Amino acid sequence: MELKRKTISGVFWSLGQQFSIKIVGFVITILLARILAPAEFGLIAMLSVFISVGHVLMDSGLTSSLIRSREADQKDYSTVFFVNLCGSILIYFLLFLLAPLVAQFYRQEVLRAVLRVYGLIIILNAFFAVQNTILTKEMNFRKQTNIQIPSAIAGGLLGLILAKMGYGVWSLVWMNLFTAICSTMMHWITSPWRPSWRIDREKLKYHFGFGYKVALSSIIDSIHQNIYVLIIGKFYSVTALGYYSRAEAISQLPISNISYAINKVTYPMFSEIAEHNGQLKTVYRKIMQQVIFWNAPALIFLSIIAEPLFRFLLTEKWLPAVPYFQILCIAGIMYPLHAYNLNILKVKGRSDLLLKLEIIKKTISLIGILSVIRFGIYGLLYFQLLFNFLGYYINSHYSGKLINYPTMEQVADLLPILGMAAITGLCCYFLDAYLAGSLHLKDWSRMLVSGFFYALTYLFMSNLFRLTAITDFKQLIAKK
């Protein structure tokens, strides 16, 4: 019962944390997008792969190992803290030296200076990685929320001020850096934990033995997630990359919120019941259905109202991003289940299989990307859509074996939800076309009417056909 209570509370605060932070970030980004040009967002997007890989190298999977360890003590935390800090400094200096080559690769000289300043965020994040890990291990997401939201607001306000003053891409750089500075300060002020001045070799050997495989897997995944940015930035204009990066960022609002929150809660939760396959399968099934039940309709609806949404929020200059956004929304339906599946491998201690799967998936992906690159940005996007469903199949096949929950059984549990979301979406599409073509409603009116229709119809039909996900959700609410 204690695990169930902690899980429900954890899901609530983790989702609340993610939605609150993302909504704050979303509002700030919308305001910045109305001020800045698409090309300036494209410049920052060009550096995303380097910053992402830098963060993974800095941590080397050590904090994941801390969460997994049931008896982590002061020696464990201190060892990971100083290893992360030293690693972050080394990685920053490597980025500093590579900055001219990055600028030359993209043919954007301004990136030399931008990367050398922006790269400092890796060192800043290393200063509070362990404190944040302790909160995650304790499932204290409420405290994380109280730290991250003020930090995001402070950084966003600075970014808006600098954008208004004409600092362009530098307003985005300093927004992210100041957010990290505020987060570091608040973690140290609110956390009672302090590192001891020592590194324990045995502890480091233990955590690195697990963590390096997770880190290698994460590096492969980071490069893969940003490979579209690398290709578009290299072979197309910085403005086209700006359109793609904003389309991806907005489509990721529901995707990353749900994926990150579920991943954050299920990893420590699964760790506590890792030895009980029957219980693990039951919990796994229920959460999987809940994820798709809310994620699928949200993304289908966003793809339907994409044009009025972009025009209303970002102005006409961002409309070329609409087709990208629609494809990315459909591609993202299964994405939250990717990390969710991989958590099974982690808690079972199969980091070797985790690494193997990442190599297999990314090899397939790389071959596919090289095959479709001649078809332009749309070729890349349609392949991304296909690969997200293929990636789910590969992940679920191996994780399902470990808990006796095969892929076809998982698909059978998901098909009613996906079918309901798709049918409701089709009805909403025709309604929106009628609202725009015959009634000539304004953008905000179209979104409001279509949204109300979609939500009401989807929930009504789900109740009418007694989908398991809505039944479980009502029981959860009733018990609370």
PDB file of N, CA, C and O in Angstrom, residues 66 69-82 130-131 134 137 188 191-200 203-204 207:
ATOM      1  N   LEU A  66      22.640   5.265  -9.050  1.00  0.00           N
ATOM      2  CA  LEU A  66      22.269   5.665  -7.691  1.00  0.00           C
ATOM      3  C   LEU A  66      20.791   5.373  -7.416  1.00  0.00           C
ATOM      4  O   LEU A  66      20.428   4.889  -6.345  1.00  0.00           O
ATOM      5  N   SER A  69      20.275   1.683  -6.914  1.00  0.00           N
ATOM      6  CA  SER A  69      20.878   1.114  -5.704  1.00  0.00           C
ATOM      7  C   SER A  69      19.962   1.331  -4.503  1.00  0.00           C
ATOM      8  O   SER A  69      19.596   2.469  -4.198  1.00  0.00           O
ATOM      9  N   ARG A  70      19.642   0.261  -3.817  1.00  0.00           N
ATOM     10  CA  ARG A  70      18.715   0.358  -2.692  1.00  0.00           C
ATOM     11  C   ARG A  70      19.380   0.865  -1.419  1.00  0.00           C
ATOM     12  O   ARG A  70      18.706   1.336  -0.506  1.00  0.00           O
ATOM     13  N   GLU A  71      20.710   0.734  -1.318  1.00  0.00           N
ATOM     14  CA  GLU A  71      21.402   1.119  -0.089  1.00  0.00           C
ATOM     15  C   GLU A  71      22.508   2.130  -0.374  1.00  0.00           C
ATOM     16  O   GLU A  71      23.608   2.038   0.157  1.00  0.00           O
ATOM     17  N   ALA A  72      22.224   3.107  -1.204  1.00  0.00           N
ATOM     18  CA  ALA A  72      23.204   4.154  -1.496  1.00  0.00           C
ATOM     19  C   ALA A  72      23.442   4.998  -0.250  1.00  0.00           C
ATOM     20  O   ALA A  72      22.500   5.370   0.446  1.00  0.00           O
ATOM     21  N   ASP A  73      24.706   5.303   0.038  1.00  0.00           N
ATOM     22  CA  ASP A  73      25.041   6.079   1.235  1.00  0.00           C
ATOM     23  C   ASP A  73      25.873   7.303   0.864  1.00  0.00           C
ATOM     24  O   ASP A  73      26.032   7.634  -0.320  1.00  0.00           O
ATOM     25  N   GLN A  74      26.433   7.963   1.868  1.00  0.00           N
ATOM     26  CA  GLN A  74      27.196   9.188   1.670  1.00  0.00           C
ATOM     27  C   GLN A  74      28.379   8.973   0.732  1.00  0.00           C
ATOM     28  O   GLN A  74      28.690   9.844  -0.089  1.00  0.00           O
ATOM     29  N   LYS A  75      29.025   7.819   0.846  1.00  0.00           N
ATOM     30  CA  LYS A  75      30.159   7.535  -0.039  1.00  0.00           C
ATOM     31  C   LYS A  75      29.705   7.466  -1.498  1.00  0.00           C
ATOM     32  O   LYS A  75      30.392   7.969  -2.391  1.00  0.00           O
ATOM     33  N   ASP A  76      28.570   6.836  -1.732  1.00  0.00           N
ATOM     34  CA  ASP A  76      28.037   6.733  -3.105  1.00  0.00           C
ATOM     35  C   ASP A  76      27.753   8.115  -3.674  1.00  0.00           C
ATOM     36  O   ASP A  76      28.192   8.450  -4.789  1.00  0.00           O
ATOM     37  N   TYR A  77      27.010   8.915  -2.920  1.00  0.00           N
ATOM     38  CA  TYR A  77      26.605  10.239  -3.403  1.00  0.00           C
ATOM     39  C   TYR A  77      27.815  11.154  -3.624  1.00  0.00           C
ATOM     40  O   TYR A  77      27.894  11.857  -4.636  1.00  0.00           O
ATOM     41  N   SER A  78      28.754  11.145  -2.693  1.00  0.00           N
ATOM     42  CA  SER A  78      29.928  12.021  -2.812  1.00  0.00           C
ATOM     43  C   SER A  78      30.797  11.616  -3.992  1.00  0.00           C
ATOM     44  O   SER A  78      31.314  12.471  -4.726  1.00  0.00           O
ATOM     45  N   THR A  79      30.966  10.319  -4.163  1.00  0.00           N
ATOM     46  CA  THR A  79      31.772   9.824  -5.281  1.00  0.00           C
ATOM     47  C   THR A  79      31.178  10.261  -6.613  1.00  0.00           C
ATOM     48  O   THR A  79      31.879  10.792  -7.484  1.00  0.00           O
ATOM     49  N   VAL A  80      29.884  10.071  -6.774  1.00  0.00           N
ATOM     50  CA  VAL A  80      29.216  10.451  -8.023  1.00  0.00           C
ATOM     51  C   VAL A  80      29.272  11.958  -8.223  1.00  0.00           C
ATOM     52  O   VAL A  80      29.493  12.446  -9.345  1.00  0.00           O
ATOM     53  N   PHE A  81      29.104  12.728  -7.142  1.00  0.00           N
ATOM     54  CA  PHE A  81      29.127  14.191  -7.251  1.00  0.00           C
ATOM     55  C   PHE A  81      30.455  14.678  -7.825  1.00  0.00           C
ATOM     56  O   PHE A  81      30.481  15.463  -8.791  1.00  0.00           O
ATOM     57  N   PHE A  82      31.575  14.235  -7.246  1.00  0.00           N
ATOM     58  CA  PHE A  82      32.876  14.752  -7.682  1.00  0.00           C
ATOM     59  C   PHE A  82      33.290  14.202  -9.042  1.00  0.00           C
ATOM     60  O   PHE A  82      33.935  14.906  -9.820  1.00  0.00           O
ATOM     61  N   VAL A 130      23.363  15.356  -8.178  1.00  0.00           N
ATOM     62  CA  VAL A 130      23.171  14.393  -7.091  1.00  0.00           C
ATOM     63  C   VAL A 130      22.000  14.800  -6.204  1.00  0.00           C
ATOM     64  O   VAL A 130      21.177  13.964  -5.815  1.00  0.00           O
ATOM     65  N   GLN A 131      21.899  16.091  -5.872  1.00  0.00           N
ATOM     66  CA  GLN A 131      20.765  16.547  -5.062  1.00  0.00           C
ATOM     67  C   GLN A 131      19.441  16.228  -5.754  1.00  0.00           C
ATOM     68  O   GLN A 131      18.481  15.790  -5.113  1.00  0.00           O
ATOM     69  N   ILE A 134      18.724  12.472  -5.509  1.00  0.00           N
ATOM     70  CA  ILE A 134      18.209  12.088  -4.185  1.00  0.00           C
ATOM     71  C   ILE A 134      16.706  12.343  -4.114  1.00  0.00           C
ATOM     72  O   ILE A 134      15.938  11.514  -3.607  1.00  0.00           O
ATOM     73  N   LYS A 137      15.007   9.700  -6.188  1.00  0.00           N
ATOM     74  CA  LYS A 137      15.052   8.408  -5.488  1.00  0.00           C
ATOM     75  C   LYS A 137      14.004   8.355  -4.380  1.00  0.00           C
ATOM     76  O   LYS A 137      13.391   7.311  -4.130  1.00  0.00           O
ATOM     77  N   TRP A 188      20.955  23.734  -3.751  1.00  0.00           N
ATOM     78  CA  TRP A 188      21.904  23.796  -2.643  1.00  0.00           C
ATOM     79  C   TRP A 188      21.299  24.456  -1.406  1.00  0.00           C
ATOM     80  O   TRP A 188      21.635  24.104  -0.271  1.00  0.00           O
ATOM     81  N   SER A 191      18.449  21.656  -0.151  1.00  0.00           N
ATOM     82  CA  SER A 191      18.865  20.278   0.138  1.00  0.00           C
ATOM     83  C   SER A 191      19.788  20.227   1.355  1.00  0.00           C
ATOM     84  O   SER A 191      20.765  20.989   1.432  1.00  0.00           O
ATOM     85  N   PRO A 192      19.545  19.309   2.293  1.00  0.00           N
ATOM     86  CA  PRO A 192      20.440  19.164   3.449  1.00  0.00           C
ATOM     87  C   PRO A 192      21.715  18.399   3.102  1.00  0.00           C
ATOM     88  O   PRO A 192      22.673  18.417   3.882  1.00  0.00           O
ATOM     89  N   TRP A 193      21.728  17.729   1.946  1.00  0.00           N
ATOM     90  CA  TRP A 193      22.892  16.916   1.603  1.00  0.00           C
ATOM     91  C   TRP A 193      24.073  17.774   1.172  1.00  0.00           C
ATOM     92  O   TRP A 193      23.916  18.739   0.422  1.00  0.00           O
ATOM     93  N   ARG A 194      25.265  17.412   1.655  1.00  0.00           N
ATOM     94  CA  ARG A 194      26.510  18.039   1.242  1.00  0.00           C
ATOM     95  C   ARG A 194      27.534  16.945   0.971  1.00  0.00           C
ATOM     96  O   ARG A 194      27.581  15.944   1.683  1.00  0.00           O
ATOM     97  N   PRO A 195      28.366  17.121  -0.053  1.00  0.00           N
ATOM     98  CA  PRO A 195      29.346  16.073  -0.390  1.00  0.00           C
ATOM     99  C   PRO A 195      30.484  16.012   0.622  1.00  0.00           C
ATOM    100  O   PRO A 195      30.846  17.022   1.233  1.00  0.00           O
ATOM    101  N   SER A 196      31.011  14.809   0.801  1.00  0.00           N
ATOM    102  CA  SER A 196      32.232  14.619   1.574  1.00  0.00           C
ATOM    103  C   SER A 196      33.413  14.677   0.615  1.00  0.00           C
ATOM    104  O   SER A 196      33.313  14.253  -0.540  1.00  0.00           O
ATOM    105  N   TRP A 197      34.533  15.176   1.107  1.00  0.00           N
ATOM    106  CA  TRP A 197      35.671  15.413   0.223  1.00  0.00           C
ATOM    107  C   TRP A 197      36.448  14.108  -0.022  1.00  0.00           C
ATOM    108  O   TRP A 197      37.578  13.940   0.437  1.00  0.00           O
ATOM    109  N   ARG A 198      35.825  13.187  -0.735  1.00  0.00           N
ATOM    110  CA  ARG A 198      36.501  11.939  -1.060  1.00  0.00           C
ATOM    111  C   ARG A 198      35.796  11.243  -2.218  1.00  0.00           C
ATOM    112  O   ARG A 198      34.605  11.452  -2.461  1.00  0.00           O
ATOM    113  N   ILE A 199      36.584  10.427  -2.945  1.00  0.00           N
ATOM    114  CA  ILE A 199      36.042   9.573  -4.005  1.00  0.00           C
ATOM    115  C   ILE A 199      36.404   8.137  -3.654  1.00  0.00           C
ATOM    116  O   ILE A 199      37.590   7.807  -3.501  1.00  0.00           O
ATOM    117  N   ASP A 200      35.411   7.307  -3.478  1.00  0.00           N
ATOM    118  CA  ASP A 200      35.615   5.906  -3.121  1.00  0.00           C
ATOM    119  C   ASP A 200      35.755   5.076  -4.396  1.00  0.00           C
ATOM    120  O   ASP A 200      34.837   5.004  -5.209  1.00  0.00           O
ATOM    121  N   LYS A 203      33.151   2.238  -4.821  1.00  0.00           N
ATOM    122  CA  LYS A 203      31.831   2.766  -5.182  1.00  0.00           C
ATOM    123  C   LYS A 203      31.806   3.200  -6.639  1.00  0.00           C
ATOM    124  O   LYS A 203      30.829   2.946  -7.368  1.00  0.00           O
ATOM    125  N   LEU A 204      32.873   3.864  -7.069  1.00  0.00           N
ATOM    126  CA  LEU A 204      32.955   4.315  -8.453  1.00  0.00           C
ATOM    127  C   LEU A 204      32.945   3.121  -9.405  1.00  0.00           C
ATOM    128  O   LEU A 204      32.249   3.129 -10.430  1.00  0.00           O
ATOM    129  N   HIS A 207      29.276   1.690  -9.533  1.00  0.00           N
ATOM    130  CA  HIS A 207      28.310   2.499 -10.283  1.00  0.00           C
ATOM    131  C   HIS A 207      28.694   2.616 -11.758  1.00  0.00           C
ATOM    132  O   HIS A 207      27.828   2.606 -12.629  1.00  0.00           O
TER     133      HIS A 207
END
